[in-house]
Coordinates of C-alpha atoms in Angstrom, one line a residue:
X1 CA -59.7 -71.0 -17.6
X2 CA -62.4 -73.0 -19.2
X3 CA -59.7 -74.5 -21.9
X4 CA -57.4 -75.4 -19.0
X5 CA -60.1 -76.9 -16.9
X6 CA -61.2 -79.0 -20.0
X7 CA -57.6 -80.2 -20.9
X8 CA -57.2 -81.1 -17.3
X9 CA -60.6 -83.1 -17.2
X10 CA -59.3 -84.9 -20.4
X11 CA -56.1 -85.6 -18.7
X12 CA -57.8 -86.9 -15.7
X13 CA -60.1 -89.4 -17.6
X14 CA -57.2 -90.4 -19.7
X15 CA -54.6 -91.5 -16.8
X16 CA -56.1 -95.0 -16.1
X17 CA -56.2 -95.9 -19.9
X18 CA -52.7 -94.9 -20.0
X19 CA -51.7 -97.1 -17.1
X20 CA -53.6 -100.1 -18.9
X21 CA -51.6 -99.6 -22.0
X22 CA -48.1 -98.8 -20.4
X23 CA -48.4 -101.7 -17.5
X24 CA -50.5 -103.9 -19.9
X25 CA -47.5 -104.5 -22.4
X26 CA -45.6 -106.2 -19.4
X27 CA -48.3 -108.4 -18.5
X28 CA -49.2 -110.4 -21.8
X29 CA -45.9 -112.5 -21.9
X30 CA -45.4 -116.0 -20.3
X31 CA -42.0 -115.2 -18.8
X32 CA -41.6 -115.8 -15.0
X33 CA -38.4 -115.3 -12.7
X34 CA -38.2 -117.6 -9.8
X35 CA -40.5 -115.7 -7.4
X36 CA -43.4 -115.4 -9.8
X37 CA -42.8 -119.2 -10.7
X38 CA -43.1 -119.8 -6.8
X39 CA -46.5 -118.2 -7.0
X40 CA -47.5 -120.0 -10.1
X41 CA -46.6 -123.4 -8.7
X42 CA -48.0 -122.7 -5.4
X43 CA -51.6 -122.2 -6.9
X44 CA -51.4 -125.1 -8.8
X45 CA -51.2 -127.0 -5.4
X46 CA -54.5 -128.3 -3.4
X47 CA -55.9 -125.7 -1.0
X48 CA -54.6 -127.8 1.9
X49 CA -51.0 -127.6 0.5
X50 CA -51.2 -124.0 -0.4
X51 CA -52.1 -123.1 3.1
X52 CA -49.5 -125.3 4.6
X53 CA -46.6 -124.0 2.3
X54 CA -47.6 -120.4 3.3
X55 CA -47.5 -121.2 6.7
X56 CA -44.0 -122.7 6.6
X57 CA -42.7 -119.9 4.3
X58 CA -43.1 -116.0 4.9
X59 CA -46.6 -115.1 3.6
X60 CA -50.2 -115.4 4.4
X61 CA -52.4 -117.4 2.0
X62 CA -54.7 -114.3 1.2
X63 CA -53.0 -113.3 -2.2
X64 CA -52.3 -116.8 -3.3
X65 CA -55.9 -117.7 -2.6
X66 CA -57.0 -115.1 -4.7
X67 CA -54.5 -115.8 -7.4
X68 CA -55.4 -119.5 -7.2
X69 CA -59.2 -118.8 -8.0
X70 CA -58.1 -116.6 -10.9
X71 CA -55.7 -119.3 -12.1
X72 CA -58.5 -121.7 -12.3
X73 CA -61.0 -119.5 -13.6
X74 CA -58.6 -119.1 -16.6
X75 CA -58.2 -122.7 -17.1
X76 CA -54.8 -123.4 -15.3
X77 CA -52.1 -125.1 -17.2
X78 CA -48.7 -123.3 -18.1
X79 CA -49.9 -120.2 -19.6
X80 CA -49.4 -117.6 -16.8
X81 CA -50.8 -114.2 -18.4
X82 CA -53.8 -114.6 -16.1
X83 CA -51.6 -114.3 -13.1
X84 CA -49.7 -111.5 -14.3
X85 CA -53.0 -109.6 -15.2
X86 CA -54.3 -109.9 -11.5
X87 CA -51.4 -107.5 -10.5
X88 CA -52.5 -105.1 -13.4
X89 CA -56.0 -105.4 -12.0
X90 CA -55.0 -104.3 -8.6
X91 CA -52.7 -101.7 -10.1
X92 CA -55.6 -100.3 -12.1
X93 CA -57.9 -100.3 -9.1
X94 CA -55.0 -98.3 -7.5
X95 CA -55.0 -95.8 -10.3
X96 CA -59.0 -95.4 -10.0
X97 CA -58.5 -94.8 -6.3
X98 CA -56.3 -91.9 -7.3
X99 CA -58.9 -90.7 -10.0
X100 CA -61.9 -90.7 -7.8
X101 CA -60.8 -90.8 -4.1
X102 CA -57.9 -88.6 -4.3
X103 CA -59.9 -86.0 -6.3
X104 CA -62.7 -86.2 -3.7
X105 CA -60.4 -85.5 -0.9
X106 CA -57.6 -83.1 -2.5
X107 CA -59.2 -82.1 -5.8
X108 CA -58.7 -82.8 -9.5
X109 CA -55.4 -81.3 -10.3
X110 CA -53.5 -83.3 -7.1
X111 CA -55.5 -86.4 -8.4
X112 CA -53.9 -85.8 -11.9
X113 CA -50.2 -85.5 -10.5
X114 CA -51.0 -88.4 -8.3
X115 CA -51.8 -90.6 -11.1
X116 CA -49.1 -89.1 -13.5
X117 CA -46.1 -89.7 -11.1
X118 CA -47.7 -93.4 -10.4
X119 CA -47.2 -93.8 -14.1
X120 CA -43.8 -92.4 -14.2
X121 CA -42.4 -94.3 -11.3
X122 CA -40.1 -97.2 -12.7
X123 CA -41.1 -99.3 -9.7
X124 CA -44.7 -99.1 -10.6
X125 CA -44.1 -100.6 -14.1
X126 CA -42.0 -103.4 -12.5
X127 CA -44.6 -104.5 -10.0
X128 CA -47.5 -104.0 -12.3
X129 CA -46.9 -107.3 -14.1
X130 CA -45.1 -109.2 -11.3
X131 CA -46.9 -112.2 -10.1
X132 CA -46.5 -111.2 -6.3
X133 CA -48.7 -109.6 -3.8
X134 CA -47.3 -106.2 -3.9
X135 CA -49.7 -104.8 -6.3
X136 CA -52.7 -106.0 -4.1
X137 CA -50.8 -104.6 -1.0
X138 CA -50.6 -101.3 -2.6
X139 CA -54.1 -101.2 -3.7
X140 CA -55.5 -102.1 -0.1
X141 CA -53.1 -99.7 1.9
X142 CA -53.8 -96.7 -0.4
X143 CA -57.5 -97.3 0.1
X144 CA -57.1 -97.7 3.9
X145 CA -55.0 -94.5 3.9
X146 CA -57.7 -92.4 2.0
X147 CA -60.6 -93.8 3.9
X148 CA -58.9 -92.8 7.1
X149 CA -58.5 -89.2 5.8
X150 CA -62.2 -89.3 4.7
X151 CA -63.2 -90.5 8.2
X152 CA -61.1 -87.6 9.7
X153 CA -63.0 -85.0 7.6
X154 CA -66.6 -86.6 7.9
X155 CA -67.0 -90.2 9.7
X156 CA -69.9 -92.2 9.1
X157 CA -70.8 -96.1 10.1
X158 CA -70.5 -97.0 6.5
X159 CA -66.9 -95.7 6.2
X160 CA -65.9 -97.2 9.4
X161 CA -67.1 -100.7 8.4
X162 CA -65.5 -100.3 5.0
X163 CA -62.1 -99.0 6.7
X164 CA -62.2 -102.3 9.0
X165 CA -62.7 -104.7 6.1
X166 CA -60.2 -103.1 4.0
X167 CA -57.6 -103.0 6.9
X168 CA -58.0 -106.8 7.5
X169 CA -57.2 -107.3 3.7
X170 CA -54.3 -104.8 4.1
X171 CA -52.7 -106.6 7.0
X172 CA -53.1 -110.1 5.2
X173 CA -51.2 -108.9 2.0
X174 CA -47.7 -109.2 3.4
X175 CA -45.8 -109.1 6.8
X176 CA -44.3 -105.5 6.2
X177 CA -47.7 -104.4 5.0
X178 CA -49.1 -105.5 8.2
X179 CA -46.3 -103.7 10.1
X180 CA -47.0 -100.6 7.9
X181 CA -50.6 -100.7 8.9
X182 CA -49.8 -100.9 12.3
X183 CA -47.8 -97.7 12.2
X184 CA -50.4 -95.9 10.4
X185 CA -53.0 -97.0 12.9
X186 CA -51.1 -95.5 15.6
X187 CA -50.2 -92.4 13.7
X188 CA -54.2 -92.1 12.8
X189 CA -55.0 -92.5 16.5
X190 CA -52.5 -89.8 17.5
X191 CA -54.0 -87.5 15.1
X192 CA -57.5 -88.1 16.3
X193 CA -56.4 -87.2 19.7
X194 CA -54.3 -84.3 19.1
X195 CA -57.4 -82.8 17.1
X196 CA -59.5 -83.8 19.9
X197 CA -61.8 -85.9 17.9
X198 CA -62.6 -88.0 20.8
X199 CA -66.0 -89.2 19.3
X200 CA -64.1 -90.9 16.7
X201 CA -61.7 -92.9 19.1
X202 CA -64.3 -95.5 20.2
X203 CA -65.2 -96.6 16.5
X204 CA -61.4 -96.6 16.1
X205 CA -60.7 -98.8 18.9
X206 CA -63.6 -101.2 17.9
X207 CA -61.9 -101.4 14.4
X208 CA -58.6 -101.8 15.7
X209 CA -59.7 -104.7 17.9
X210 CA -61.7 -106.3 15.2
X211 CA -58.6 -106.2 12.7
X212 CA -56.3 -107.5 15.4
X213 CA -58.8 -110.3 16.2
X214 CA -58.8 -111.1 12.4
X215 CA -55.3 -111.4 12.2
X216 CA -54.3 -112.9 15.2
X217 CA -54.4 -116.5 13.9
X218 CA -51.9 -115.7 11.2
X219 CA -49.7 -113.4 13.7
X220 CA -49.0 -116.6 15.6
X221 CA -47.8 -118.2 12.3
X222 CA -45.8 -115.0 11.4
X223 CA -44.1 -115.0 14.8
X224 CA -43.0 -118.7 14.3
X225 CA -41.7 -118.0 10.9
X226 CA -39.7 -115.0 12.3
X227 CA -38.2 -117.2 15.1
X228 CA -37.6 -120.1 12.7
X229 CA -35.7 -117.8 10.3
X230 CA -33.6 -116.4 13.2
X231 CA -32.9 -119.9 14.5
X232 CA -32.2 -121.6 11.2
X233 CA -31.2 -119.1 8.3
X234 CA -27.5 -118.8 9.2
X235 CA -26.7 -117.1 5.9
X236 CA -29.2 -114.2 6.6
X237 CA -27.8 -113.7 10.2
X238 CA -24.2 -113.8 9.3
X239 CA -24.6 -111.4 6.3
X240 CA -26.4 -108.6 8.1
X241 CA -27.4 -105.3 6.1
X242 CA -24.9 -102.5 5.6
X243 CA -24.9 -99.2 4.2
X244 CA -24.5 -101.0 0.7
X245 CA -27.9 -102.6 1.4
X246 CA -29.3 -99.2 1.7
X247 CA -28.2 -98.7 -1.9
X248 CA -29.9 -101.6 -2.9
X249 CA -33.1 -100.3 -1.6
X250 CA -32.7 -97.0 -3.4
X251 CA -31.9 -99.0 -6.7
X252 CA -35.2 -100.7 -6.1
X253 CA -37.3 -97.8 -5.3
X254 CA -36.1 -95.5 -7.9
X255 CA -35.0 -97.7 -10.7
X256 CA -35.1 -101.7 -10.5
X257 CA -33.0 -104.1 -8.2
X258 CA -32.4 -106.5 -11.0
X259 CA -31.8 -104.2 -13.8
X260 CA -30.7 -101.0 -12.2
X261 CA -29.7 -97.7 -14.1
X262 CA -27.5 -95.1 -12.2
X263 CA -29.0 -92.0 -13.7
X264 CA -32.5 -93.2 -13.2
X265 CA -31.8 -93.9 -9.5
X266 CA -30.0 -90.6 -8.8
X267 CA -32.4 -88.5 -10.8
X268 CA -35.2 -90.1 -8.9
X269 CA -33.6 -89.4 -5.6
X270 CA -33.3 -85.7 -6.8
X271 CA -36.9 -85.7 -7.6
X272 CA -37.9 -86.9 -4.1
X273 CA -35.8 -84.4 -2.3
X274 CA -37.4 -81.5 -4.3
X275 CA -40.9 -82.7 -4.4
X276 CA -40.6 -83.6 -0.6
X277 CA -39.4 -80.0 0.1
X278 CA -42.4 -78.6 -2.0
X279 CA -44.8 -81.1 -0.3
X280 CA -43.8 -79.8 3.2
X281 CA -44.2 -76.3 2.0
X282 CA -47.9 -77.4 0.5
X283 CA -48.9 -78.7 4.0
X284 CA -47.7 -75.7 5.7
X285 CA -49.8 -73.4 3.5
X286 CA -52.7 -75.4 3.6
X287 CA -52.4 -76.4 7.2
X288 CA -53.2 -80.0 6.0
X289 CA -50.7 -82.7 7.3
X290 CA -52.6 -85.8 6.0
X291 CA -50.0 -86.7 3.5
X292 CA -47.3 -86.8 6.2
X293 CA -49.3 -89.5 8.1
X294 CA -48.7 -91.9 5.2
X295 CA -45.2 -90.8 4.7
X296 CA -44.6 -91.3 8.3
X297 CA -46.0 -94.9 8.3
X298 CA -43.8 -95.6 5.3
X299 CA -40.6 -94.1 6.8
X300 CA -41.1 -96.0 10.2
X301 CA -41.4 -99.2 8.2
X302 CA -38.3 -98.7 6.3
X303 CA -36.6 -98.0 9.4
X304 CA -37.9 -100.9 11.2
X305 CA -37.0 -103.3 8.1
X306 CA -33.4 -101.6 7.9
X307 CA -32.8 -102.1 11.8
X308 CA -33.9 -105.6 11.8
X309 CA -31.5 -106.3 8.8
X310 CA -28.9 -104.4 10.3
X311 CA -28.7 -106.2 13.9
X312 CA -30.9 -109.3 13.6
X313 CA -31.8 -110.8 10.3
X314 CA -31.3 -109.5 6.7
X315 CA -34.7 -110.2 5.9
X316 CA -35.7 -106.7 4.3
X317 CA -36.1 -105.9 0.7
X318 CA -37.0 -102.6 -0.8
X319 CA -39.9 -103.8 -2.6
X320 CA -41.4 -104.8 1.1
X321 CA -42.7 -101.4 1.6
X322 CA -44.1 -100.9 -1.8
X323 CA -47.5 -101.1 -0.4
X324 CA -46.9 -97.5 1.0
X325 CA -46.1 -96.0 -2.4
X326 CA -49.6 -94.6 -2.8
X327 CA -48.7 -92.2 0.3
X328 CA -45.4 -91.5 -1.4
X329 CA -47.1 -90.3 -4.6
X330 CA -49.6 -88.3 -3.0
X331 CA -46.6 -86.5 -1.4
X332 CA -45.3 -85.9 -4.9
X333 CA -48.5 -84.6 -6.0
X334 CA -49.2 -82.1 -3.4
X335 CA -45.6 -81.1 -3.8
X336 CA -46.1 -80.6 -7.5
X337 CA -49.2 -78.6 -7.1
X338 CA -47.4 -76.1 -4.9
X339 CA -44.8 -75.2 -7.8
X340 CA -46.0 -72.4 -9.8
X341 CA -43.2 -71.9 -12.3
X342 CA -44.0 -73.6 -15.7
X343 CA -40.0 -74.2 -16.3
X344 CA -39.9 -75.9 -13.0
X345 CA -42.6 -78.3 -13.7
X346 CA -41.4 -78.9 -17.2
X347 CA -38.0 -79.8 -15.9
X348 CA -39.1 -82.2 -13.2
X349 CA -41.6 -83.9 -15.6
X350 CA -38.9 -84.0 -18.2
X351 CA -36.6 -86.0 -15.6
X352 CA -39.3 -88.0 -14.5
X353 CA -40.2 -89.2 -18.2
X354 CA -36.6 -89.8 -18.9
X355 CA -36.3 -92.1 -15.9
X356 CA -39.5 -93.9 -16.8
X357 CA -38.3 -94.5 -20.5
X358 CA -34.9 -95.6 -19.6
X359 CA -36.1 -98.0 -17.1
X360 CA -39.1 -99.2 -19.1
X361 CA -37.0 -99.9 -22.1
X362 CA -35.0 -102.2 -19.7
X363 CA -38.4 -104.1 -18.6
X364 CA -39.5 -104.4 -22.2
X365 CA -36.3 -106.0 -23.3
X366 CA -36.4 -108.2 -20.2
X367 CA -40.0 -109.5 -21.2
X368 CA -39.6 -109.8 -24.8
X369 CA -35.9 -110.4 -25.7
X370 CA -35.7 -113.4 -23.7
X371 CA -35.2 -116.9 -25.1
X372 CA -37.9 -119.1 -23.3
X373 CA -38.8 -120.2 -26.9
X374 CA -35.4 -121.8 -27.4
X375 CA -35.9 -123.7 -24.4
X376 CA -39.5 -124.7 -25.4
X377 CA -38.1 -125.9 -28.7
X378 CA -35.5 -127.8 -27.1
X379 CA -37.9 -129.5 -24.9
X380 CA -40.2 -130.3 -27.7
X381 CA -37.4 -131.8 -29.9
X382 CA -35.1 -133.5 -27.4
X383 CA -37.1 -134.2 -24.1
X384 CA -39.1 -137.4 -23.9
X385 CA -41.8 -138.7 -21.3
X386 CA -39.4 -140.9 -19.4
X387 CA -36.6 -138.4 -19.1
X388 CA -35.8 -136.6 -15.8
X389 CA -34.4 -133.4 -15.0
X390 CA -31.8 -132.6 -12.1
X391 CA -31.1 -129.0 -10.8
X392 CA -28.8 -127.9 -8.0
X393 CA -31.3 -125.4 -6.4
X394 CA -34.7 -123.8 -6.5
X395 CA -33.4 -120.9 -8.6
X396 CA -32.9 -123.3 -11.5
X397 CA -35.8 -126.0 -11.0
X398 CA -38.2 -123.3 -11.2
X399 CA -38.5 -124.0 -15.0
X400 CA -40.4 -127.0 -13.6
X401 CA -43.5 -124.6 -14.0
X402 CA -43.6 -125.1 -17.7
X403 CA -43.3 -128.7 -17.8
X404 CA -44.7 -129.8 -14.2
X405 CA -45.5 -133.3 -15.6
X406 CA -42.0 -134.5 -15.7
X407 CA -39.9 -135.9 -12.9
X408 CA -37.7 -133.4 -11.4
X409 CA -34.7 -133.8 -8.7
X410 CA -32.9 -131.4 -6.6
X411 CA -29.3 -132.1 -5.7
X412 CA -29.0 -132.8 -2.8
X413 CA -32.0 -131.8 -1.1
X414 CA -35.4 -129.9 -1.7
X415 CA -36.5 -127.2 0.8
X416 CA -39.3 -128.2 2.8
X417 CA -41.3 -125.0 1.6
X418 CA -40.9 -125.5 -2.1
X419 CA -44.1 -125.9 -4.1
X420 CA -42.9 -127.1 -7.6
X421 CA -44.5 -130.4 -8.5
X422 CA -43.0 -133.7 -9.2
X423 CA -39.7 -132.6 -7.5
X424 CA -37.7 -134.8 -4.9
X425 CA -34.4 -134.8 -3.3
X426 CA -31.6 -136.6 -5.2
X427 CA -29.9 -138.3 -2.4
X428 CA -29.1 -141.8 -4.0
X429 CA -28.0 -142.7 -7.7
X430 CA -30.4 -145.6 -7.7
X431 CA -33.3 -143.0 -8.0
X432 CA -32.1 -142.4 -11.6
X433 CA -32.3 -146.0 -12.7
X434 CA -34.7 -146.8 -15.5
X435 CA -35.1 -143.2 -16.5
X436 CA -34.7 -142.0 -20.2
X437 CA -32.4 -139.4 -20.6
X438 CA -30.9 -137.3 -17.6
X439 CA -30.9 -133.5 -18.1
X440 CA -29.1 -131.2 -15.8
X441 CA -30.2 -127.4 -15.8
X442 CA -28.0 -124.9 -13.9
X443 CA -26.7 -121.4 -14.2
X444 CA -24.0 -120.4 -17.0
X445 CA -20.5 -120.9 -15.4
X446 CA -21.6 -124.2 -13.6
X447 CA -21.4 -127.9 -14.3
X448 CA -22.6 -131.2 -13.0
X449 CA -19.0 -132.1 -11.5
X450 CA -20.7 -133.9 -8.6
X451 CA -21.6 -136.7 -11.2
X452 CA -18.3 -137.3 -12.4
X453 CA -17.7 -140.6 -10.9
X454 CA -20.7 -142.1 -12.3
X455 CA -21.8 -140.0 -15.3
X456 CA -20.2 -138.0 -18.1
X457 CA -21.7 -134.9 -19.3
X458 CA -22.0 -132.6 -22.1
X459 CA -23.7 -129.1 -22.8
X460 CA -26.5 -129.3 -25.1
X461 CA -28.2 -125.8 -24.7
X462 CA -27.4 -122.3 -23.5
X463 CA -30.3 -119.9 -23.2
X464 CA -31.2 -116.5 -21.5
X465 CA -34.3 -116.1 -19.5
X466 CA -35.6 -113.2 -17.5
X467 CA -32.4 -112.3 -15.1
X468 CA -30.7 -115.7 -15.7
X469 CA -28.4 -117.2 -18.1
X470 CA -29.0 -121.1 -18.2
X471 CA -27.2 -124.0 -19.4
X472 CA -28.5 -127.7 -19.9
X473 CA -26.2 -130.6 -19.7
X474 CA -27.1 -134.5 -20.8
X475 CA -25.6 -136.8 -18.5
X476 CA -24.4 -140.2 -19.8
X477 CA -23.7 -143.2 -17.6
X478 CA -20.0 -144.4 -17.8
X479 CA -19.1 -147.6 -19.3

């Protein structure tokens, strides 16, 4: 037993280090895809513009404000590793919650399983280096959930204050994180009433009121955003979610939406069913239903997002509930601790390791086998100070983040909430007069046919970057 306890302690200490190495390899490149480039462009704006663009887009400025501080602390510019490392920072914080707080509440063995499945879940690797708010939302939501259980076991004024502050951070991370926190609060209150812990209802209500008041300014903005999308986003309204959308959710949860692997997804779903059954068995045996509260909040959020996308507006993506995946990993952990047969544990771990390796290979290739260097070399050799760049939409103009000092145009119109610098709408050919070379960047298979009346064009470069195949054309005026 002493040898087993010693091995478990070594593994327990090693897990956060393993996370740093595993996820850190995905955070040291300078590759950004569109959503990440959006974040990088937004934090280069002034504080006033950051808040304004957030208000007319779909997210609060909380994460972007932290990101902006980190960006400037590391010198700004066009090297974005520091932005990726912020996500890694929150993910490591999440692992440390698993190491210390889960151990305090559930024991060291469950703490180990919690951290191990967090490392083996492919979506964790995807989000660990993603320049988005999902790592932060996972950290704060998990912390909030563990605090709630700690308060249920043994409340104190200090815990209530921390719970309140962490809850405010949680609801400001993301709209669906706010929805998930709301459901969690309702379930937490139901537990307190069911267990007749009436003395905790008053501080709970005070905490809820404080969090509501703190979020109320942005709740008005969020409601306006939703109404605006319902009124003007006709594409999302006409293409409502279907059963195939649920398959996309499963791809993202168990594999990766942009680089899905069928065996990884189906094995992941199988592991979920098996460990879910074992988790329910653990809760019945231990008479401890705390893991079910977090999973209930997660499930209700998924249901809400699915119904909204199926009947009102196709606005829900699988990653939007990533904040609740700490609850999911706790569910896995208690389920795995219930399994006694070594062969059963070995089989589940082998399948989980296989899923990680197959998907992680895709993420490594994505980060290291791209051709951003080809584009940078072309830029250095061919693009002059007076040259301009045209793009047909935001998903190609995002390369602006690597050379924001040049003049960019979008044909025909620039969205009002797009933060990329020096970018205007191209509505009149006279806007191009007096420029040097004119470059047109688009996706492979597209061409600047709109320019045919006035310009000839030739393809000068093709390259792959992240999820996209790009081509660059040079436009030359006819005659």
